Amino acid sequence: MSASASWIARDAAAVWHPFTQHADWTGDDPTVVARAEGPWLWDVDGRRYLDGVSSLWTTTLGHGHPDVNAAIADQLAKLDHATFLGASHTPGIELSETLIALAPKGDDPDLTKVFYAGDGSSAVEAALKIAYQYSTQTGHPRPKIVRLNHAYHGDTLGAVAVGGHDLFHQAYKPLLLETVGIESPGDRALGADRLTTAISHLWSVMHEHGDQVCAIIVEPMIQGAAGMLDYDAAFLREARKLAYTYGALLIFDEVATGIGRTGRMWAAEHAGVVPDLLTCGKGVTGGYLPLSAVLAAEHVYEAFLTRPGDSSPRTFFHGHTYTANPLCCAAALANLRVMGEQDVVARADRLGERLGKLLEPVAAKDAVTEVRRLGTMIGVEVAPDGRS
């Protein structure tokens, strides 16, 4: 029996994998990874693979970067973990300062505070709770959230509620928050007028429900899990205007799009829009350790400060045991520092342009409906029948 076969048998006896149908799994010749370096993975039999999905869109500098490895080791020698609930530590403070300095800037209020979570879903979950509690603490409880059709924001219940993939979410509908779905500006089924259609639908929904909407949440510029559905920046600018008009918070979920993947540090920069809340994860540590965050504008943060005469605390009672784990923060600091030193975001922009040129012959093939790209986020849509 090969090493892979042995490990697969042990896995099948003990493990329940995410997004996996185990009735079929062992028949699909799964890969058991043993080590990694740079862009490469090796399985337990020594076969080498290109990490073509960047370990689920996380690796930024590649596996085993010496600076990130050293930062984690150095931090481990000083402080492995300490609670962030009502206490603090230096890596968490330094990373907060770094993320605020890197946050998108524009004519809208700056993002000035950082709330940590553990992964993309939990960051979205925190942002949704912040938005609803903000509405209650500013005098008008608003239970509804506006979301895009075809959206994907994660798999905790709040994140599922603002998603638009029935395959993933249908089973949980009786448990979900109250949301209003609108047409996606990236939905090719809407035709050439999809931007106008989506903006019109957003205006209509906000006109009807605006006084009950605590937040509008979007994946800015491109919907990744939907098939890399990129869309016009004008939609984000309209969403920003409508959020202001109706007193809702605008949430940009940059878990997938942030940290340089679109050729900008944040996809928001393509539109010149700053949201009230911004979630990030995946690439923030360069794929080394699990960490995510919610960046918040000052007016949002201030709504959670107790004031004289308050009958109840305004505290955001939310968090988890490993919030802002020092090892994760150290990895993120090293990753972001190296990205800056090596001009990774600009290089990603140039790489995206190069990949776009290389894909032009692919786009011309009869079997390909469209090649979509924003920075290094690329989707190739193949016609269902193999013909355009």
Short mmCIF file of C-alpha atoms in Angstrom, two decimals:
data_model
loop_
_atom_site.label_atom_id
_atom_site.label_comp_id
_atom_site.label_asym_id
_atom_site.label_seq_id
_atom_site.Cartn_x
_atom_site.Cartn_y
_atom_site.Cartn_z
CA MET A 1 0.00 0.00 0.00
CA SER A 2 1.35 3.43 -0.94
CA ALA A 3 1.77 6.13 1.66
CA SER A 4 -1.13 8.04 0.09
CA ALA A 5 -3.44 5.04 0.22
CA SER A 6 -2.61 4.45 3.87
CA TRP A 7 -3.21 8.07 4.84
CA ILE A 8 -6.43 8.25 2.81
CA ALA A 9 -7.74 5.18 4.63
CA ARG A 10 -6.91 6.74 7.99
CA ASP A 11 -8.52 10.00 6.89
CA ALA A 12 -11.70 8.24 5.78
CA ALA A 13 -11.95 6.56 9.18
CA ALA A 14 -11.58 9.75 11.22
CA VAL A 15 -12.12 13.00 9.29
CA TRP A 16 -15.17 14.97 8.10
CA HIS A 17 -13.98 17.50 5.48
CA PRO A 18 -15.68 20.82 4.65
CA PHE A 19 -17.60 21.14 1.36
CA THR A 20 -17.01 17.43 0.70
CA GLN A 21 -19.39 14.60 -0.17
CA HIS A 22 -17.76 11.68 1.60
CA ALA A 23 -19.79 9.06 -0.23
CA ASP A 24 -17.61 9.87 -3.24
CA TRP A 25 -14.47 11.30 -1.67
CA THR A 26 -12.11 8.31 -1.53
CA GLY A 27 -12.93 7.48 -5.15
CA ASP A 28 -11.71 10.91 -6.28
CA ASP A 29 -8.03 10.14 -5.54
CA PRO A 30 -7.66 12.91 -2.91
CA THR A 31 -4.28 14.51 -2.29
CA VAL A 32 -2.64 14.22 1.12
CA VAL A 33 -0.18 17.11 1.41
CA ALA A 34 3.02 16.59 3.39
CA ARG A 35 4.99 19.78 2.83
CA ALA A 36 5.14 23.02 0.86
CA GLU A 37 7.64 25.55 -0.42
CA GLY A 38 7.07 28.63 -2.54
CA PRO A 39 4.22 27.88 -4.97
CA TRP A 40 4.64 24.10 -4.64
CA LEU A 41 2.98 21.34 -2.60
CA TRP A 42 4.30 17.79 -2.15
CA ASP A 43 2.13 14.85 -1.19
CA VAL A 44 3.09 11.99 1.12
CA ASP A 45 4.39 10.00 -1.89
CA GLY A 46 6.72 12.84 -2.92
CA ARG A 47 4.71 14.03 -5.94
CA ARG A 48 4.86 17.76 -6.55
CA TYR A 49 1.85 19.96 -7.36
CA LEU A 50 1.45 23.63 -8.22
CA ASP A 51 -0.69 25.27 -5.54
CA GLY A 52 -2.96 26.70 -8.21
CA VAL A 53 -5.66 27.89 -5.81
CA SER A 54 -3.15 29.54 -3.43
CA SER A 55 -4.45 27.22 -0.69
CA LEU A 56 -7.94 28.66 -1.11
CA TRP A 57 -6.90 32.20 -2.09
CA THR A 58 -4.66 32.79 0.93
CA THR A 59 -0.97 32.54 0.06
CA THR A 60 0.53 35.87 -0.93
CA LEU A 61 4.29 35.35 -0.73
CA GLY A 62 4.25 31.58 -1.21
CA HIS A 63 4.77 28.85 1.35
CA GLY A 64 7.67 28.94 3.78
CA HIS A 65 8.78 32.54 3.29
CA PRO A 66 11.78 32.97 5.62
CA ASP A 67 10.70 36.36 6.97
CA VAL A 68 7.24 35.15 7.94
CA ASN A 69 8.61 31.91 9.38
CA ALA A 70 11.11 33.90 11.46
CA ALA A 71 8.44 36.31 12.69
CA ILE A 72 6.27 33.44 13.90
CA ALA A 73 9.23 31.73 15.60
CA ASP A 74 10.34 34.97 17.26
CA GLN A 75 6.84 35.65 18.53
CA LEU A 76 6.47 32.08 19.80
CA ALA A 77 9.57 32.55 21.92
CA LYS A 78 8.04 35.68 23.50
CA LEU A 79 4.28 35.16 23.75
CA ASP A 80 2.23 32.33 22.32
CA HIS A 81 -1.22 33.52 23.36
CA ALA A 82 -2.89 35.99 25.68
CA THR A 83 -6.52 37.03 25.80
CA PHE A 84 -7.58 40.14 23.90
CA LEU A 85 -10.86 40.42 25.84
CA GLY A 86 -10.36 43.55 27.90
CA ALA A 87 -6.57 43.14 27.71
CA SER A 88 -4.04 43.72 24.93
CA HIS A 89 -0.64 42.77 23.56
CA THR A 90 1.93 44.46 21.35
CA PRO A 91 1.44 42.45 18.11
CA GLY A 92 -2.30 43.15 18.18
CA ILE A 93 -1.72 46.87 18.66
CA GLU A 94 0.94 47.05 15.95
CA LEU A 95 -1.18 45.14 13.44
CA SER A 96 -4.16 47.41 14.12
CA GLU A 97 -2.01 50.46 13.42
CA THR A 98 -0.72 48.85 10.22
CA LEU A 99 -4.17 47.92 8.92
CA ILE A 100 -5.50 51.41 9.64
CA ALA A 101 -2.55 52.95 7.77
CA LEU A 102 -3.22 50.65 4.79
CA ALA A 103 -7.00 51.10 4.81
CA PRO A 104 -8.64 52.68 1.74
CA LYS A 105 -8.84 56.46 1.81
CA GLY A 106 -11.17 58.89 0.07
CA ASP A 107 -13.81 61.53 0.63
CA ASP A 108 -15.72 59.29 3.05
CA PRO A 109 -14.86 58.96 6.77
CA ASP A 110 -11.69 56.97 7.40
CA LEU A 111 -11.61 53.48 8.87
CA THR A 112 -10.02 54.02 12.28
CA LYS A 113 -10.64 50.96 14.46
CA VAL A 114 -9.90 47.23 14.07
CA PHE A 115 -11.97 44.38 15.53
CA TYR A 116 -10.37 40.93 15.16
CA ALA A 117 -11.95 37.62 14.23
CA GLY A 118 -10.63 34.21 13.19
CA ASP A 119 -11.67 33.71 9.56
CA GLY A 120 -13.67 35.35 6.82
CA SER A 121 -17.06 34.06 7.93
CA SER A 122 -16.54 35.19 11.51
CA ALA A 123 -15.43 38.64 10.32
CA VAL A 124 -18.62 38.97 8.28
CA GLU A 125 -20.63 37.70 11.25
CA ALA A 126 -19.10 40.39 13.47
CA ALA A 127 -19.74 43.10 10.87
CA LEU A 128 -23.41 42.16 10.56
CA LYS A 129 -23.87 42.19 14.34
CA ILE A 130 -22.09 45.54 14.55
CA ALA A 131 -24.39 46.97 11.88
CA TYR A 132 -27.57 45.84 13.59
CA GLN A 133 -26.43 46.92 17.06
CA TYR A 134 -25.33 50.26 15.59
CA SER A 135 -28.87 50.79 14.32
CA THR A 136 -30.38 50.06 17.73
CA GLN A 137 -27.89 52.33 19.49
CA THR A 138 -28.47 55.23 17.14
CA GLY A 139 -32.18 55.23 17.85
CA HIS A 140 -33.75 53.18 15.08
CA PRO A 141 -33.54 49.34 15.17
CA ARG A 142 -33.34 48.06 11.60
CA PRO A 143 -33.61 44.27 11.13
CA LYS A 144 -33.05 44.02 7.35
CA ILE A 145 -29.84 43.65 5.35
CA VAL A 146 -29.53 44.25 1.61
CA ARG A 147 -27.32 41.78 -0.26
CA LEU A 148 -26.45 40.92 -3.86
CA ASN A 149 -27.80 37.90 -5.67
CA HIS A 150 -25.07 35.28 -6.24
CA ALA A 151 -23.18 36.60 -3.19
CA TYR A 152 -20.93 34.46 -1.02
CA HIS A 153 -19.83 35.75 2.39
CA GLY A 154 -19.10 32.56 4.32
CA ASP A 155 -20.86 29.77 6.16
CA THR A 156 -21.78 30.90 9.65
CA LEU A 157 -25.49 31.64 9.97
CA GLY A 158 -25.27 35.40 9.53
CA ALA A 159 -22.88 35.04 6.59
CA VAL A 160 -25.16 32.41 5.06
CA ALA A 161 -28.13 34.77 5.40
CA VAL A 162 -26.45 37.38 3.20
CA GLY A 163 -25.28 34.80 0.67
CA GLY A 164 -26.95 33.99 -2.61
CA HIS A 165 -25.99 30.38 -3.34
CA ASP A 166 -28.92 28.04 -2.73
CA LEU A 167 -26.68 25.00 -3.20
CA PHE A 168 -24.81 25.98 -0.04
CA HIS A 169 -27.56 27.68 1.93
CA GLN A 170 -31.00 26.23 1.11
CA ALA A 171 -31.02 23.83 4.07
CA TYR A 172 -30.73 26.67 6.60
CA LYS A 173 -33.29 29.16 5.30
CA PRO A 174 -35.69 28.78 8.28
CA LEU A 175 -32.87 29.92 10.59
CA LEU A 176 -31.66 32.97 8.70
CA LEU A 177 -31.69 36.74 9.20
CA GLU A 178 -34.08 38.91 7.21
CA THR A 179 -32.42 40.00 3.99
CA VAL A 180 -33.46 41.59 0.71
CA GLY A 181 -31.64 40.34 -2.38
CA ILE A 182 -30.98 42.64 -5.32
CA GLU A 183 -29.77 41.99 -8.83
CA SER A 184 -26.01 41.65 -9.15
CA PRO A 185 -24.27 44.19 -11.39
CA GLY A 186 -21.99 41.35 -12.43
CA ASP A 187 -24.74 38.94 -13.52
CA ARG A 188 -24.21 38.33 -17.25
CA ALA A 189 -27.75 36.94 -17.53
CA LEU A 190 -28.99 40.52 -17.15
CA GLY A 191 -27.32 41.47 -20.42
CA ALA A 192 -25.42 44.60 -21.38
CA ASP A 193 -27.62 46.80 -19.17
CA ARG A 194 -26.81 44.83 -16.01
CA LEU A 195 -25.24 47.83 -14.25
CA THR A 196 -28.28 50.04 -14.86
CA THR A 197 -30.61 47.18 -13.89
CA ALA A 198 -28.77 46.51 -10.63
CA ILE A 199 -28.59 50.19 -9.65
CA SER A 200 -32.28 50.65 -10.43
CA HIS A 201 -33.15 47.60 -8.34
CA LEU A 202 -31.04 48.87 -5.43
CA TRP A 203 -32.77 52.27 -5.58
CA SER A 204 -36.17 50.56 -5.64
CA VAL A 205 -35.36 48.28 -2.70
CA MET A 206 -33.99 51.11 -0.59
CA HIS A 207 -36.99 53.30 -1.41
CA GLU A 208 -39.29 50.51 -0.19
CA HIS A 209 -37.27 49.11 2.72
CA GLY A 210 -34.64 51.76 3.49
CA ASP A 211 -35.96 52.73 6.92
CA GLN A 212 -35.65 49.06 7.95
CA VAL A 213 -32.19 48.40 6.46
CA CYS A 214 -29.22 48.41 8.84
CA ALA A 215 -26.64 47.48 6.19
CA ILE A 216 -25.86 46.97 2.53
CA ILE A 217 -23.20 44.27 2.11
CA VAL A 218 -21.28 43.56 -1.09
CA GLU A 219 -18.15 41.90 -2.38
CA PRO A 220 -16.66 45.02 -3.98
CA MET A 221 -15.91 44.97 -7.72
CA ILE A 222 -15.99 41.19 -8.18
CA GLN A 223 -18.02 38.28 -6.81
CA GLY A 224 -15.47 35.53 -6.44
CA ALA A 225 -17.36 32.33 -5.60
CA ALA A 226 -20.09 33.27 -8.10
CA GLY A 227 -17.63 32.78 -10.95
CA MET A 228 -15.48 35.92 -10.80
CA LEU A 229 -18.39 38.18 -11.75
CA ASP A 230 -16.67 41.54 -12.08
CA TYR A 231 -18.72 44.71 -12.30
CA ASP A 232 -18.55 48.47 -12.79
CA ALA A 233 -17.30 50.67 -9.95
CA ALA A 234 -20.30 52.96 -10.46
CA PHE A 235 -22.42 50.46 -8.56
CA LEU A 236 -20.34 50.90 -5.41
CA ARG A 237 -20.59 54.67 -5.66
CA GLU A 238 -24.38 54.43 -5.90
CA ALA A 239 -24.47 52.02 -2.96
CA ARG A 240 -22.41 54.51 -0.96
CA LYS A 241 -24.85 57.34 -1.75
CA LEU A 242 -27.90 55.25 -0.86
CA ALA A 243 -26.39 54.03 2.40
CA TYR A 244 -25.83 57.65 3.42
CA THR A 245 -29.31 58.69 2.29
CA TYR A 246 -31.12 56.02 4.29
CA GLY A 247 -28.81 55.80 7.30
CA ALA A 248 -27.60 52.26 6.60
CA LEU A 249 -24.01 51.10 7.00
CA LEU A 250 -22.11 50.03 3.89
CA ILE A 251 -20.11 46.83 4.38
CA PHE A 252 -17.42 45.76 1.94
CA ASP A 253 -16.47 42.10 2.29
CA GLU A 254 -12.82 42.17 1.19
CA VAL A 255 -11.93 38.74 2.57
CA ALA A 256 -11.24 37.48 -0.95
CA THR A 257 -10.58 40.76 -2.79
CA GLY A 258 -8.36 42.49 -0.25
CA ILE A 259 -4.59 42.45 0.32
CA GLY A 260 -3.64 43.06 -3.30
CA ARG A 261 -5.50 40.42 -5.29
CA THR A 262 -7.26 42.90 -7.57
CA GLY A 263 -4.14 44.93 -8.30
CA ARG A 264 -4.93 47.36 -5.47
CA MET A 265 -4.52 46.79 -1.75
CA TRP A 266 -8.32 46.89 -1.53
CA ALA A 267 -10.91 46.46 -4.27
CA ALA A 268 -12.63 49.53 -2.81
CA GLU A 269 -9.81 51.63 -4.24
CA HIS A 270 -11.00 50.93 -7.79
CA ALA A 271 -14.17 52.89 -6.97
CA GLY A 272 -12.72 55.54 -4.67
CA VAL A 273 -15.25 54.54 -2.02
CA VAL A 274 -14.64 53.95 1.70
CA PRO A 275 -17.25 51.75 3.43
CA ASP A 276 -18.36 52.03 7.05
CA LEU A 277 -17.16 48.49 7.74
CA LEU A 278 -14.59 46.45 5.82
CA THR A 279 -13.84 42.78 6.43
CA CYS A 280 -10.50 41.20 5.57
CA GLY A 281 -8.97 37.76 6.02
CA LYS A 282 -7.41 35.11 3.77
CA GLY A 283 -4.30 36.95 2.55
CA VAL A 284 -3.84 39.14 5.62
CA THR A 285 -1.39 36.63 7.14
CA GLY A 286 -0.23 35.46 3.72
CA GLY A 287 -1.91 32.12 4.33
CA TYR A 288 0.25 31.18 7.31
CA LEU A 289 -2.21 31.35 10.21
CA PRO A 290 -5.96 32.00 10.58
CA LEU A 291 -6.82 35.64 11.22
CA SER A 292 -9.42 38.10 10.01
CA ALA A 293 -10.58 41.56 10.97
CA VAL A 294 -13.32 44.15 10.67
CA LEU A 295 -12.13 47.71 10.03
CA ALA A 296 -14.65 50.26 11.28
CA ALA A 297 -15.22 53.96 10.80
CA GLU A 298 -14.99 56.18 13.87
CA HIS A 299 -18.71 57.04 13.91
CA VAL A 300 -19.53 53.34 14.09
CA TYR A 301 -17.11 52.76 16.96
CA GLU A 302 -18.39 55.77 18.89
CA ALA A 303 -21.94 54.39 18.87
CA PHE A 304 -20.67 51.60 21.15
CA LEU A 305 -19.36 53.93 23.86
CA THR A 306 -21.49 54.21 26.99
CA ARG A 307 -22.88 57.68 27.59
CA PRO A 308 -24.22 59.38 30.72
CA GLY A 309 -27.82 58.35 31.30
CA ASP A 310 -27.65 55.12 29.27
CA SER A 311 -29.96 52.48 30.73
CA SER A 312 -27.90 49.61 29.32
CA PRO A 313 -24.29 49.14 28.22
CA ARG A 314 -23.45 49.78 24.58
CA THR A 315 -20.67 47.17 24.67
CA PHE A 316 -20.22 44.90 21.66
CA PHE A 317 -20.50 41.56 23.45
CA HIS A 318 -18.79 39.51 20.78
CA GLY A 319 -15.43 37.78 20.46
CA HIS A 320 -13.69 34.45 20.72
CA THR A 321 -10.95 32.78 22.73
CA TYR A 322 -8.19 33.27 20.18
CA THR A 323 -9.09 36.82 19.11
CA ALA A 324 -5.94 38.56 17.80
CA ASN A 325 -3.70 35.61 18.65
CA PRO A 326 -0.14 37.02 18.86
CA LEU A 327 1.32 34.41 16.50
CA CYS A 328 -1.29 35.26 13.87
CA CYS A 329 -0.68 38.98 14.32
CA ALA A 330 3.09 38.48 13.99
CA ALA A 331 2.58 36.53 10.76
CA ALA A 332 0.32 39.26 9.39
CA LEU A 333 2.78 42.01 10.30
CA ALA A 334 5.64 40.19 8.57
CA ASN A 335 3.51 39.43 5.51
CA LEU A 336 2.36 43.04 5.13
CA ARG A 337 5.88 44.37 5.71
CA VAL A 338 7.37 42.12 3.01
CA MET A 339 4.52 43.01 0.65
CA GLY A 340 5.41 46.67 1.07
CA GLU A 341 9.16 46.14 0.71
CA GLN A 342 8.71 44.07 -2.45
CA ASP A 343 5.94 46.23 -3.94
CA VAL A 344 3.73 43.16 -4.18
CA VAL A 345 0.49 45.01 -4.92
CA ALA A 346 1.92 46.81 -7.97
CA ARG A 347 3.53 43.56 -9.09
CA ALA A 348 0.18 41.80 -8.77
CA ASP A 349 -1.36 44.47 -10.99
CA ARG A 350 1.31 43.89 -13.64
CA LEU A 351 0.94 40.12 -13.28
CA GLY A 352 -2.79 40.44 -13.85
CA GLU A 353 -2.19 42.41 -17.04
CA ARG A 354 0.24 39.77 -18.23
CA LEU A 355 -2.19 36.94 -17.46
CA GLY A 356 -4.91 38.85 -19.29
CA LYS A 357 -2.74 39.02 -22.41
CA LEU A 358 -1.87 35.33 -22.16
CA LEU A 359 -5.55 34.45 -21.89
CA GLU A 360 -6.58 36.35 -25.02
CA PRO A 361 -6.20 33.23 -27.23
CA VAL A 362 -8.27 31.29 -24.70
CA ALA A 363 -11.00 33.93 -24.80
CA ALA A 364 -11.15 33.57 -28.58
CA LYS A 365 -11.95 29.85 -28.45
CA ASP A 366 -15.45 28.75 -29.45
CA ALA A 367 -15.93 26.82 -26.21
CA VAL A 368 -15.21 29.86 -24.04
CA THR A 369 -18.05 32.27 -23.32
CA GLU A 370 -15.98 34.90 -21.53
CA VAL A 371 -12.75 35.54 -19.66
CA ARG A 372 -13.28 37.85 -16.69
CA ARG A 373 -10.47 39.51 -14.76
CA LEU A 374 -9.78 42.07 -12.07
CA GLY A 375 -6.12 42.10 -11.16
CA THR A 376 -5.13 38.49 -10.54
CA MET A 377 -8.70 37.35 -9.89
CA ILE A 378 -9.60 35.58 -13.12
CA GLY A 379 -12.51 33.44 -14.28
CA VAL A 380 -12.88 31.56 -17.56
CA GLU A 381 -16.50 30.72 -18.34
CA VAL A 382 -16.91 27.66 -20.53
CA ALA A 383 -20.12 27.21 -22.53
CA PRO A 384 -22.20 24.34 -21.05
CA ASP A 385 -22.38 22.56 -24.39
CA GLY A 386 -18.73 23.20 -25.18
CA ARG A 387 -19.62 25.80 -27.82
CA SER A 388 -20.12 29.56 -27.54
#
